[in-house]
Amino acid sequence: MTKIDSERTKVAVPARGKLPSVKRIGGWHAVGPIVIFLAILIVVAILTPAFIGSGGLAIIASSSAPILLLALGQAMVLNVGSIDLSNAAIGLLGAILLALTLGPVAGLSPVIVLLATTAFGAVNGLIVAYAQVPSFALTLGTLGIFQAVALVASGRTTVYVASNGEGIHALYESGIANVPMTFWMGVLLAVSLWVLLRYTRVGRGMTAIGKNESAAIFSAVRTRSLKVLAFALSGFAAGLAGIAIIAQAGSASPTGLGSDLLLPAIAAALIGGTSISGGVVNPLTVIFGALTVALVPIATTAVGIDAQAQSLVYGAVIIGVVALTMSRNKSSIVK
Amino acid sequence: MVHKVLSEQGAGGITTTAIRIRESGIERRARFRGLAEPLSLLVALAVLIGVFSLLNERFLTASNIQNVLTQSAIPLIVAVGATLVILLGSIDLSVEGVMGATGMTWILLSNNSRGGADLGPWAWVIALGVALLLGVASGLIFTALKVPSFIVTLGMWYVGLGIATMLYGTDLLPRLEDEGLKGWTSRISLGLPNSFWVALLVIGLGILVLRNTRIGRVTLAIGNSETIVRSAGLPAFPVKVAVFAIAAVLSGLGGILATVQLDIGSPTVGSGVLFIVIPAVVIGGTHLGGGKGGILRTVLGVFLLTILNNGLILSGVESSYQSAVTGAILVAAIVFAAWSQRDRLRVAK
C-alpha cells in the first residue's frame, strides 16, 4: 500500500520539476540532443584537432543530410504515435526514379519524384488511418513492396544520371559556409516543420493525436486526415532525401548509398528527442540527432577505437543516449 | 485459471442467469473467432499448395518438401522467441545481430579452417551463453532503465553485429571443417531434415512454456494489461527479462544452425531473417499490442511465407519480387484482420 502511495506522489511531481532553468527552455529532452552532440564533438576536437580545423564539421554536416531529411519525416510520423518503416525505401526508390527520369524530362523530374514519394507516403497514411491497422506492420509490408519496386526499376544495378544532372549535383557542390545545400535543405525543412507544429492548428492537432488519440478524437481533431498528412510529409521528406542522395553520388542503386538509412534515421529522430510513443517532437533538435548519428563513426575512429568495433559502439550510443534523454516516470508502462 | 474460478462460482449456485448466458455467448463467440483465424490461414495454405502443385509438378516432390522444411526451420526457431516477445507487447529487432554474434562465436570455437581451439559441445554452450548475455542485457535495460524495447533491441542489433565483426577480425573467412557437421542441417533422419527436428522441439517447448508455466501465463497477462499484473503482485520485471533472454537464446540457436548450413562464419549470417519472422508472427494473428496470439499461429505464418517464396521461385518468378510478395501478403493479412473491427473511436497503434 505504501509503495503505491509513493508511486502516486512521484507521478504528481515531475522528476525534472526542480530544474526551472532547464524546464523553461523546454525540458531536458530539448537540450539533451545538443549537449550530447557538443560533448562528443569536444572529445573529438581534443583528440584530433586537425579534423575540426580541416573542415571536419562540413564533412559531418554533408554526410548527415540524407539521414536528417529521413529523420524529420520519421519524427513527424512518430509524433502522431505511428512509425514509418518504409520511408528509407521510399527515399531510395525516389533516388532511382530521379536517376531514371532526369535524362528524359530534365527539370520536371524532381517535381515528379517529390509528387510520387509524397503519394507513396499518403497511401501508407490512408491505409493506417482508414483500415485502422498498426503502422509498424503495415509499413513493414510496404517496405518490402517498395524494395522490390526499387530492385525491378533499377534492374538490380546502379542507375547513373545520364544527362541534366548538373542542377541537382550543384546542391551538393555549392553551399553556405562550406556546408552543402543538401544539409541546409534539411535545416529549412526542420524550421518549416517546427513552425507547423508550434504555430498551426494542423501541427497542434498532430501532437494531440500522439499524446492521446482518444482524447483527440473526442476533441474533434481530424485525426484521420492529420495522420495521412503526417505520412505524406514523411514521403515528401524521403523524396528530398532521394534528391540529396543523387546530388551526393550522381547515381542510385538498390544496394548503394541510401540503402541502409532506415535505422540510422530512426536513431537520429530518437536521439533528437522524439518520443517513440508519440506526442513529443522538436524538429530543431532532430538536426542535432542526425549530426550525432553522423558523428559517431567519426568519433569512434578519432578516439582510437578499432573500425571493427564501430557498429558495437554505435548500438551502445543509441541505447545510452535515448536512456539519457528520455522522459519517464516510475509508474508508466513502457512497451 | 480465470475460467476455472468462474465455473466454480457458477457451480456454487450464483443465480445471475442473464449475465451467465451473456458470458457464455461471449465465450462461444471468442472461441469461434479464435478458431476462425487459424482456419482461414490453413485454407490459404491449402490453396497455395494446390495452386503451386498444379503449376509445377516438382513442387510436391519429396525433395522439394524437404527443401521447404529446411528453409523454414531457422525462421521457425527464431519466430518462437519473437512470438513470446510480441505477446508481451514489446518487439525484438535484435535477432540478426544476435544470430551473427552467436554463429561467429560458435564457428571460431569449433573445428574451423582458422585453427584455434576446438571445444566441441562447449562451443555450443559458450556461443549460446553469448546470446543469453545479449538477451539478459536487452531485458535489463528495457525493464530497469525503461527504454522502449524497440530502441534497446535496435541498439542490441548493432551491438551483436559489432561483436561478430570484431570476432571475425581481418583474417580469412572461417570455414567449417568438421565433416560430421557439414550439411548436418539439411541431412534427413526419420524422413525429416535435422534442422526441422530441432525446430519441432523448440516449437513444442515454446508451447509448453506459454501454456503451462508461470512465465508463459504472466507473459500473456503483461500483454493484456501490465498495470493489472503489477497491482496483482505478479513478477512482471523478471518475466520480461526471462522472455528477452529466451528470445535471444533461440535467435542464437538459429544463428548456429544458419552457420552450419552456410558452412562458413559470417557476421551477417542472419540477414533477412527479421523480415520473415515479424511478418510471420503478425500474419499468424498475434497482436503487436500483446496479449493475444500464440506459437502455433506463428508456425502457420512461417509456413505460408516459405511455401509462397519457394513456390514462386519454382514457378519462375524472379527473386526481386520476393520481398514484394511477403509485403503484400502482410498488408493483406492485417487489413483483412482489422477490417471488421473498424470503428470511428478505435485507436490502432
XYZ file of C-alpha atoms in Angstrom:
684
model
C 0.000 0.000 0.000
C 2.714 2.477 0.945
C 4.539 1.578 -2.231
C 1.598 2.519 -4.384
C 1.202 5.788 -2.486
C 4.810 6.742 -3.000
C 4.449 5.992 -6.684
C 1.452 8.291 -6.878
C 3.273 11.198 -5.354
C 6.098 10.698 -7.809
C 3.660 10.946 -10.682
C 2.245 14.160 -9.328
C 5.660 15.835 -9.083
C 7.556 15.546 -12.370
C 11.118 14.373 -11.829
C 12.674 17.304 -13.678
C 10.477 19.858 -11.919
C 13.286 21.009 -9.659
C 15.286 22.464 -12.502
C 13.340 25.546 -13.574
C 16.127 26.865 -15.803
C 16.137 23.699 -17.883
C 12.383 23.477 -17.830
C 11.901 26.999 -19.138
C 13.622 26.146 -22.408
C 11.564 23.010 -22.880
C 12.967 20.343 -20.594
C 15.998 18.105 -20.725
C 14.824 16.381 -23.866
C 15.049 19.722 -25.635
C 18.641 20.494 -24.662
C 19.876 16.893 -24.296
C 20.484 16.265 -28.012
C 22.501 19.480 -28.353
C 24.523 18.803 -25.195
C 25.304 15.251 -26.301
C 26.349 16.352 -29.784
C 28.600 19.072 -28.374
C 30.085 16.690 -25.793
C 31.049 14.144 -28.448
C 32.311 16.944 -30.707
C 34.526 18.380 -27.948
C 36.045 14.944 -27.292
C 36.806 14.585 -30.995
C 38.201 18.135 -31.159
C 40.565 17.495 -28.250
C 41.786 14.138 -29.580
C 42.131 15.159 -33.230
C 42.355 18.963 -33.532
C 43.323 18.602 -37.198
C 39.921 17.112 -38.061
C 37.962 20.127 -36.854
C 40.440 22.540 -38.453
C 40.258 20.963 -41.892
C 36.529 21.334 -42.432
C 35.529 18.258 -40.441
C 32.273 19.883 -39.401
C 31.341 20.388 -43.045
C 32.018 16.695 -43.683
C 29.777 15.676 -40.784
C 27.012 18.023 -41.945
C 27.138 16.861 -45.552
C 27.152 13.172 -44.658
C 24.236 13.706 -42.286
C 21.983 15.343 -44.931
C 20.023 12.274 -46.164
C 19.768 10.954 -42.575
C 18.448 14.329 -41.408
C 15.791 14.509 -44.133
C 14.557 10.971 -43.422
C 14.687 11.552 -39.657
C 12.498 14.665 -39.962
C 9.851 12.700 -41.845
C 10.114 9.873 -39.340
C 9.783 12.348 -36.453
C 6.515 13.670 -37.892
C 5.109 10.138 -38.081
C 6.406 9.227 -34.596
C 4.725 12.409 -33.330
C 1.276 11.085 -34.249
C 2.082 7.838 -32.412
C 2.836 5.755 -35.509
C 6.058 4.650 -37.185
C 7.094 4.599 -40.843
C 9.478 1.727 -41.548
C 9.155 2.273 -45.297
C 10.448 5.848 -45.579
C 14.075 4.950 -46.321
C 12.898 2.539 -49.029
C 10.682 5.305 -50.465
C 13.700 7.648 -50.431
C 15.865 5.134 -52.276
C 13.091 4.469 -54.780
C 12.831 8.248 -55.234
C 16.571 8.425 -55.933
C 16.299 5.641 -58.521
C 13.289 7.295 -60.177
C 15.175 10.603 -60.243
C 18.214 8.993 -61.874
C 15.965 7.331 -64.451
C 13.860 10.381 -65.332
C 16.420 13.188 -65.098
C 17.606 12.476 -68.636
C 14.228 12.463 -70.443
C 12.277 15.160 -68.586
C 15.089 17.225 -67.013
C 13.729 19.970 -64.723
C 10.364 18.321 -64.204
C 11.989 15.200 -62.782
C 12.484 16.367 -59.150
C 8.881 17.594 -59.108
C 7.607 14.230 -60.363
C 9.741 12.362 -57.824
C 8.549 14.518 -54.932
C 4.923 14.088 -56.004
C 5.404 10.322 -56.304
C 7.110 9.873 -52.928
C 4.526 12.097 -51.224
C 1.813 9.943 -52.791
C 3.564 6.751 -51.583
C 3.641 8.167 -48.059
C -0.002 9.237 -48.318
C -1.021 5.702 -49.347
C 0.657 4.382 -46.174
C -1.219 7.009 -44.199
C -4.560 6.284 -45.848
C -4.336 2.573 -45.034
C -3.198 3.241 -41.456
C -5.948 5.805 -40.859
C -8.893 4.226 -42.656
C -8.243 0.467 -42.308
C -7.059 1.089 -38.725
C -4.103 -1.264 -38.906
C -0.929 -0.996 -36.815
C 1.533 1.240 -38.672
C 4.515 -0.940 -37.699
C 3.134 -3.991 -39.521
C 1.707 -2.023 -42.438
C 4.886 -0.085 -43.220
C 6.939 -3.267 -42.778
C 4.796 -4.714 -45.558
C 5.022 -1.663 -47.804
C 8.787 -1.590 -47.109
C 9.007 -4.965 -48.845
C 6.929 -3.723 -51.763
C 8.957 -0.516 -52.258
C 12.209 -2.507 -52.026
C 11.025 -4.854 -54.747
C 9.886 -1.940 -56.932
C 13.324 -0.345 -56.477
C 15.012 -3.618 -57.471
C 12.849 -4.016 -60.563
C 13.004 -0.344 -61.615
C 16.792 -0.325 -61.394
C 17.225 -3.790 -62.895
C 19.364 -4.717 -59.838
C 22.178 -2.447 -60.975
C 23.423 1.062 -60.393
C 21.476 3.684 -62.321
C 23.649 6.624 -63.368
C 22.248 10.041 -64.166
C 22.586 10.143 -67.949
C 22.273 13.901 -68.505
C 20.907 17.091 -66.912
C 22.487 16.078 -63.590
C 24.334 19.387 -63.131
C 21.485 21.229 -61.425
C 20.984 18.502 -58.827
C 24.703 17.971 -58.339
C 25.079 21.706 -57.632
C 23.063 21.184 -54.441
C 25.982 19.173 -53.098
C 28.780 21.213 -54.664
C 27.585 24.677 -53.680
C 26.769 25.679 -50.169
C 26.716 28.226 -47.390
C 29.671 28.326 -45.002
C 31.265 25.340 -46.779
C 28.289 23.163 -45.857
C 26.430 21.773 -48.898
C 22.932 22.941 -49.770
C 21.579 19.407 -49.150
C 22.161 19.927 -45.425
C 20.612 23.417 -45.489
C 17.645 21.873 -47.269
C 17.223 19.685 -44.174
C 17.575 22.675 -41.855
C 14.962 24.585 -43.871
C 12.583 21.628 -43.691
C 13.198 21.346 -39.935
C 12.375 25.029 -39.384
C 9.208 24.787 -41.508
C 8.065 21.697 -39.612
C 8.835 23.417 -36.313
C 6.634 26.367 -37.329
C 3.930 23.948 -38.487
C 3.963 22.044 -35.191
C 4.213 25.065 -32.956
C 2.013 27.708 -34.520
C -0.631 25.992 -36.607
C -3.835 24.186 -35.801
C -2.715 21.289 -38.006
C 0.554 20.825 -36.128
C -1.087 21.123 -32.726
C -3.639 18.529 -33.791
C -0.857 16.115 -34.790
C 0.822 16.404 -31.397
C -2.566 15.966 -29.728
C -3.034 12.658 -31.572
C 0.349 11.462 -30.322
C -0.349 12.455 -26.738
C -3.773 10.836 -26.503
C -5.576 9.724 -29.613
C -8.921 9.024 -27.950
C -8.936 12.475 -26.377
C -8.047 13.978 -29.756
C -10.979 12.207 -31.401
C -13.362 13.463 -28.704
C -11.972 16.994 -29.123
C -12.997 16.927 -32.786
C -9.416 16.815 -34.061
C -9.479 15.446 -37.596
C -7.294 12.528 -36.617
C -7.570 10.577 -39.843
C -6.619 13.334 -42.263
C -3.844 14.517 -39.938
C -2.371 11.002 -39.848
C -2.465 10.862 -43.645
C -0.734 14.249 -43.698
C 1.990 13.039 -41.307
C 2.722 10.022 -43.515
C 2.599 12.180 -46.654
C 5.133 14.561 -45.082
C 7.320 11.531 -44.356
C 7.089 10.554 -48.040
C 7.890 14.124 -49.099
C 10.941 14.240 -46.803
C 12.014 10.842 -48.178
C 11.795 12.302 -51.713
C 14.075 15.160 -50.632
C 16.454 12.545 -49.185
C 16.418 10.815 -52.581
C 17.377 14.108 -54.232
C 20.176 14.539 -51.655
C 21.473 11.037 -52.458
C 21.599 11.799 -56.204
C 23.211 15.183 -55.510
C 25.933 13.486 -53.493
C 26.562 10.311 -55.511
C 25.295 11.105 -59.013
C 23.846 7.612 -59.159
C 21.486 5.332 -57.257
C 21.397 1.591 -56.688
C 19.240 -0.688 -54.556
C 22.308 -1.690 -52.560
C 24.347 1.522 -52.704
C 24.280 4.841 -50.842
C 20.991 5.217 -49.004
C 20.037 1.539 -48.890
C 20.640 1.209 -45.154
C 19.384 4.533 -43.861
C 16.209 3.301 -42.142
C 17.728 2.521 -38.756
C 20.180 5.461 -38.636
C 17.266 7.786 -39.454
C 15.079 6.324 -36.697
C 18.053 6.572 -34.339
C 18.555 10.229 -35.361
C 14.908 11.045 -34.678
C 15.060 9.353 -31.264
C 18.418 10.860 -30.278
C 16.890 14.175 -31.379
C 14.422 13.861 -28.519
C 11.434 12.422 -30.374
C 9.317 10.128 -28.236
C 8.683 6.715 -29.775
C 5.199 6.619 -28.279
C 4.216 9.949 -29.790
C 3.352 13.471 -28.746
C 6.878 14.749 -28.138
C 8.941 16.124 -31.008
C 11.131 19.075 -31.853
C 12.357 19.154 -35.461
C 15.129 21.580 -34.497
C 16.764 19.120 -32.086
C 16.360 16.340 -34.656
C 19.029 18.264 -36.607
C 21.428 17.530 -33.755
C 20.207 13.937 -33.604
C 21.202 13.491 -37.250
C 24.524 15.233 -36.683
C 25.229 12.930 -33.714
C 24.433 9.843 -35.797
C 26.847 11.068 -38.481
C 29.461 12.000 -35.892
C 29.568 8.673 -34.007
C 31.541 6.718 -36.652
C 33.982 9.624 -36.966
C 34.282 9.930 -33.195
C 34.997 6.220 -32.699
C 37.868 6.444 -35.177
C 39.144 9.636 -33.536
C 39.086 8.114 -30.057
C 41.159 5.257 -31.471
C 38.540 2.526 -31.307
C 39.052 -0.194 -33.876
C 36.990 0.271 -37.044
C 35.530 -3.178 -36.476
C 34.032 -2.122 -33.154
C 32.166 0.739 -34.800
C 28.749 -0.847 -35.002
C 29.065 -2.063 -31.390
C 29.799 1.493 -30.219
C 27.007 2.786 -32.440
C 24.485 0.424 -30.833
C 25.645 1.259 -27.322
C 25.463 5.009 -28.071
C 21.886 4.726 -29.364
C 20.756 2.900 -26.218
C 22.759 5.172 -23.944
C 21.653 8.459 -25.487
C 17.979 7.505 -25.544
C 18.220 6.263 -21.944
C 19.724 9.631 -21.004
C 17.333 11.914 -22.885
C 14.071 10.017 -22.347
C 11.497 11.422 -20.008
C 9.974 8.744 -17.792
C 8.194 8.265 -14.524
C 8.055 5.319 -12.230
C 4.560 4.041 -12.837
C 4.478 4.438 -16.596
C 4.215 1.349 -18.776
C 6.998 1.006 -21.320
C 6.492 -1.460 -24.161
C -7.203 -20.026 -14.406
C -9.858 -17.315 -14.617
C -12.210 -19.719 -16.370
C -11.840 -22.285 -13.620
C -12.672 -19.709 -10.972
C -15.699 -18.544 -12.954
C -17.062 -22.061 -13.456
C -16.528 -22.921 -9.778
C -18.501 -19.848 -8.825
C -21.182 -20.912 -11.276
C -21.370 -24.367 -9.739
C -21.607 -22.706 -6.346
C -25.051 -21.546 -7.347
C -24.816 -17.886 -8.324
C -28.192 -17.111 -9.803
C -27.386 -14.231 -12.106
C -28.503 -16.294 -15.080
C -28.774 -13.484 -17.587
C -25.185 -12.466 -17.011
C -24.048 -16.071 -17.308
C -25.889 -16.578 -20.586
C -24.310 -13.420 -21.916
C -20.883 -14.524 -20.733
C -21.166 -17.929 -22.311
C -22.269 -16.242 -25.544
C -19.205 -14.035 -25.481
C -17.036 -17.025 -24.695
C -18.522 -19.028 -27.566
C -18.000 -16.168 -29.978
C -14.430 -15.696 -28.749
C -13.773 -19.389 -29.223
C -15.180 -19.228 -32.750
C -13.094 -16.178 -33.555
C -10.033 -17.906 -32.095
C -10.638 -20.831 -34.457
C -11.663 -18.767 -37.494
C -8.332 -17.007 -37.912
C -6.102 -20.129 -37.903
C -8.689 -21.842 -40.114
C -8.503 -19.098 -42.728
C -4.712 -19.418 -42.611
C -4.951 -23.186 -43.108
C -7.315 -22.651 -46.059
C -4.869 -20.132 -47.542
C -2.045 -22.658 -47.103
C -4.075 -25.431 -48.753
C -4.990 -23.165 -51.689
C -1.350 -22.170 -52.133
C -0.167 -25.781 -52.095
C -2.920 -26.746 -54.552
C -2.117 -23.928 -56.981
C 1.628 -24.485 -56.881
C 1.361 -28.246 -57.345
C -0.798 -27.622 -60.427
C 1.673 -25.070 -61.785
C 4.748 -27.177 -61.279
C 4.995 -30.937 -60.791
C 8.305 -30.524 -58.948
C 6.545 -28.661 -56.121
C 5.060 -31.666 -54.348
C 8.106 -33.954 -54.689
C 9.701 -35.323 -51.533
C 12.942 -33.450 -52.172
C 11.188 -30.093 -52.531
C 9.117 -30.669 -49.408
C 12.311 -31.458 -47.506
C 13.778 -28.314 -49.039
C 10.861 -26.187 -47.773
C 11.140 -27.740 -44.302
C 14.882 -26.980 -44.154
C 14.235 -23.410 -45.295
C 11.536 -22.882 -42.706
C 13.486 -24.395 -39.772
C 15.599 -21.356 -38.823
C 12.771 -18.781 -39.161
C 10.574 -21.132 -37.095
C 13.079 -21.327 -34.244
C 13.616 -17.562 -34.190
C 9.880 -16.891 -34.570
C 9.029 -18.836 -31.384
C 11.102 -16.320 -29.394
C 9.753 -13.384 -31.393
C 6.184 -14.506 -30.655
C 6.861 -14.555 -26.909
C 8.319 -11.035 -27.051
C 5.429 -9.716 -29.161
C 2.942 -11.326 -26.734
C 4.466 -9.036 -24.090
C 3.543 -6.134 -26.362
C 7.237 -5.476 -26.988
C 9.351 -6.102 -30.069
C 12.722 -7.797 -30.622
C 14.653 -6.290 -33.523
C 17.990 -7.725 -32.396
C 17.611 -11.204 -33.940
C 20.006 -10.674 -36.852
C 22.703 -9.187 -34.616
C 22.361 -11.968 -32.030
C 22.459 -14.579 -34.811
C 25.674 -13.047 -36.154
C 27.413 -12.850 -32.770
C 26.391 -16.374 -31.728
C 27.169 -18.002 -35.073
C 30.595 -16.368 -35.188
C 31.457 -17.326 -31.588
C 30.394 -20.884 -32.290
C 32.371 -21.393 -35.501
C 35.557 -19.853 -34.061
C 35.402 -22.279 -31.109
C 34.597 -25.280 -33.314
C 36.749 -27.172 -35.779
C 37.339 -24.472 -38.424
C 39.846 -23.550 -41.110
C 41.430 -20.824 -38.950
C 42.552 -23.435 -36.458
C 42.359 -22.373 -32.836
C 40.605 -24.272 -30.113
C 38.063 -26.951 -30.968
C 35.841 -27.101 -27.918
C 33.227 -29.423 -29.401
C 29.994 -29.257 -27.388
C 31.425 -26.465 -25.196
C 31.407 -24.254 -28.273
C 27.618 -24.562 -28.275
C 27.413 -23.748 -24.578
C 29.670 -20.686 -24.841
C 28.017 -19.398 -28.036
C 24.526 -19.738 -26.569
C 25.919 -18.088 -23.430
C 26.829 -15.052 -25.551
C 23.260 -14.975 -26.876
C 21.898 -15.305 -23.333
C 24.061 -12.389 -22.173
C 22.800 -10.188 -25.017
C 19.219 -11.143 -24.221
C 19.549 -10.511 -20.495
C 21.237 -7.184 -21.261
C 18.308 -6.189 -23.524
C 15.813 -7.303 -20.896
C 17.522 -5.460 -18.049
C 17.952 -2.212 -19.994
C 14.325 -2.478 -21.074
C 12.920 -3.103 -17.609
C 15.311 -1.293 -15.284
C 16.075 1.780 -17.406
C 12.611 1.824 -19.016
C 13.992 2.316 -22.501
C 11.376 1.149 -25.072
C 12.157 -2.338 -26.386
C 12.200 -1.043 -29.967
C 15.244 1.100 -29.164
C 17.008 -1.363 -26.848
C 16.835 -4.182 -29.356
C 17.669 -1.851 -32.246
C 20.841 -0.942 -30.345
C 21.445 -4.599 -29.458
C 21.207 -5.468 -33.175
C 24.214 -3.207 -33.808
C 25.999 -4.460 -30.686
C 25.591 -8.073 -31.855
C 26.790 -7.225 -35.359
C 29.733 -5.372 -33.789
C 30.704 -8.365 -31.650
C 30.512 -10.611 -34.726
C 32.616 -8.205 -36.803
C 35.233 -7.918 -34.051
C 35.451 -11.705 -33.680
C 35.681 -12.020 -37.446
C 38.627 -9.613 -37.438
C 40.669 -9.244 -40.585
C 41.671 -12.881 -41.017
C 40.464 -15.260 -43.677
C 36.897 -16.489 -43.627
C 36.465 -19.274 -41.035
C 35.270 -22.399 -42.835
C 33.642 -25.300 -41.014
C 35.956 -28.333 -41.165
C 34.000 -30.850 -39.095
C 32.855 -33.457 -41.649
C 30.148 -34.758 -39.323
C 28.595 -31.300 -39.017
C 28.905 -30.153 -42.639
C 25.465 -30.240 -44.191
C 24.005 -31.627 -40.942
C 21.032 -29.255 -41.038
C 19.693 -30.495 -44.373
C 20.511 -34.179 -43.778
C 17.440 -36.376 -43.373
C 16.728 -38.512 -40.334
C 13.384 -40.324 -39.916
C 12.075 -38.607 -43.033
C 12.602 -35.023 -41.880
C 15.632 -32.701 -42.113
C 17.636 -32.464 -38.877
C 17.156 -28.708 -38.541
C 13.394 -29.214 -38.792
C 13.526 -31.704 -35.922
C 15.262 -29.028 -33.847
C 12.551 -26.565 -34.879
C 9.816 -29.032 -33.845
C 11.479 -29.483 -30.459
C 11.696 -25.703 -29.973
C 8.057 -25.218 -31.006
C 6.946 -27.959 -28.584
C 8.930 -26.461 -25.712
C 7.661 -22.986 -26.599
C 4.027 -24.086 -26.469
C 4.667 -25.865 -23.173
C 6.262 -22.767 -21.662
C 3.480 -20.497 -22.899
C 0.617 -22.721 -21.769
C 1.853 -24.418 -18.636
C 4.390 -22.272 -16.882
C 4.176 -19.146 -14.802
C 6.437 -17.325 -17.274
C 4.038 -18.067 -20.107
C 0.888 -17.106 -18.224
C 2.392 -13.880 -16.896
C 3.699 -13.060 -20.386
C 0.138 -13.159 -21.749
C -1.123 -11.196 -18.760
C 1.512 -8.467 -19.242
C 0.441 -8.167 -22.860
C -3.154 -7.726 -21.778
C -2.579 -5.235 -19.003
C 0.698 -4.639 -17.270
C -0.935 -2.348 -14.744
C -3.155 -5.178 -13.520
C -0.236 -7.633 -13.471
C 1.760 -5.292 -11.281
C -1.055 -4.472 -8.919
C -1.764 -8.212 -8.600
C 1.791 -8.598 -7.358
C 2.842 -10.855 -10.231
C 6.533 -10.765 -11.199
C 6.365 -8.555 -14.310
C 10.001 -7.471 -14.123
C 11.734 -10.913 -14.026
C 9.321 -12.397 -16.567
C 10.106 -9.666 -19.078
C 13.855 -10.245 -18.648
C 13.326 -14.014 -18.973
C 11.317 -13.623 -22.194
C 14.003 -11.454 -23.786
C 16.637 -13.980 -22.680
C 14.656 -16.895 -24.178
C 14.182 -15.000 -27.428
C 17.896 -14.212 -27.667
C 18.934 -17.831 -26.970
C 16.555 -19.019 -29.710
C 17.965 -16.409 -32.113
C 21.410 -17.663 -31.150
C 20.428 -21.266 -31.844
C 19.116 -20.090 -35.227
C 22.453 -18.344 -35.797
C 24.452 -21.511 -35.120
C 22.228 -23.610 -37.411
C 22.464 -20.940 -40.127
C 26.268 -21.023 -39.801
C 26.267 -24.835 -40.125
C 24.028 -24.513 -43.167
C 26.268 -21.870 -44.748
C 29.481 -23.807 -43.893
C 31.298 -20.520 -43.219
C 31.210 -17.928 -40.476
C 29.805 -14.528 -41.421
C 28.678 -11.596 -39.255
C 25.623 -11.170 -41.497
C 24.562 -14.821 -41.280
C 21.102 -13.728 -40.098
C 20.408 -11.121 -42.749
C 16.823 -11.178 -43.932
C 15.535 -13.338 -41.071
C 13.852 -10.397 -39.302
C 11.848 -9.617 -42.425
C 10.437 -13.161 -42.430
C 9.949 -13.587 -38.705
C 7.997 -10.443 -37.800
C 5.626 -10.618 -40.799
C 5.110 -14.331 -39.996
C 4.157 -13.565 -36.392
C 1.770 -10.800 -37.499
C 0.247 -12.839 -40.357
C -0.280 -15.650 -37.846
C -2.587 -13.312 -35.988
C -0.550 -12.442 -32.901
C -1.396 -8.857 -31.927
C 1.505 -6.404 -31.974
C -0.050 -4.813 -28.890
C 0.478 -8.053 -26.981
C -1.681 -10.461 -25.021
C -3.350 -12.226 -27.939
C -1.882 -14.878 -30.172
C 0.195 -17.997 -29.947
C 3.077 -20.030 -31.230
C 1.144 -22.430 -33.480
C -0.330 -19.477 -35.383
C 3.184 -18.164 -35.944
C 4.200 -21.601 -37.275
C 1.402 -21.306 -39.857
C 2.617 -17.806 -40.740
C 6.195 -19.017 -41.301
C 4.972 -21.907 -43.478
C 2.771 -19.564 -45.516
C 5.701 -17.269 -46.310
C 8.259 -20.043 -47.002
C 5.899 -22.052 -49.210
C 4.912 -18.913 -51.088
C 8.521 -17.933 -51.792
C 9.526 -21.488 -52.678
C 6.537 -21.942 -54.989
C 7.080 -18.613 -56.724
C 10.729 -19.425 -57.421
C 9.721 -22.837 -58.806
C 7.129 -21.092 -60.986
C 9.899 -18.959 -62.439
C 9.092 -15.651 -60.708
C 12.209 -13.524 -60.417
C 13.613 -13.315 -56.891
C 13.417 -9.486 -56.991
C 9.683 -9.820 -56.396
C 10.066 -11.926 -53.244
C 10.019 -9.070 -50.748
C 7.041 -7.541 -52.550
C 5.116 -10.781 -52.199
C 5.912 -11.059 -48.476
C 4.989 -7.392 -48.051
C 1.737 -7.615 -49.984
C 0.636 -10.705 -48.031
C 1.444 -8.924 -44.775
C -0.581 -5.854 -45.780
C -3.492 -8.002 -46.969
C -3.451 -10.090 -43.784
C -3.528 -7.131 -41.384
C -6.150 -5.220 -43.386
C -8.279 -8.394 -43.553
C -7.934 -8.959 -39.795
C -8.686 -5.335 -38.843
C -11.467 -4.608 -41.364
C -14.382 -5.920 -39.301
C -13.233 -4.081 -36.192
C -13.065 -0.628 -37.751
C -14.744 1.975 -35.633
C -14.687 5.754 -35.571
C -13.442 5.756 -31.980
C -10.979 2.881 -32.233
C -7.305 3.605 -31.666
C -4.928 1.294 -33.537
C -1.234 1.753 -32.882
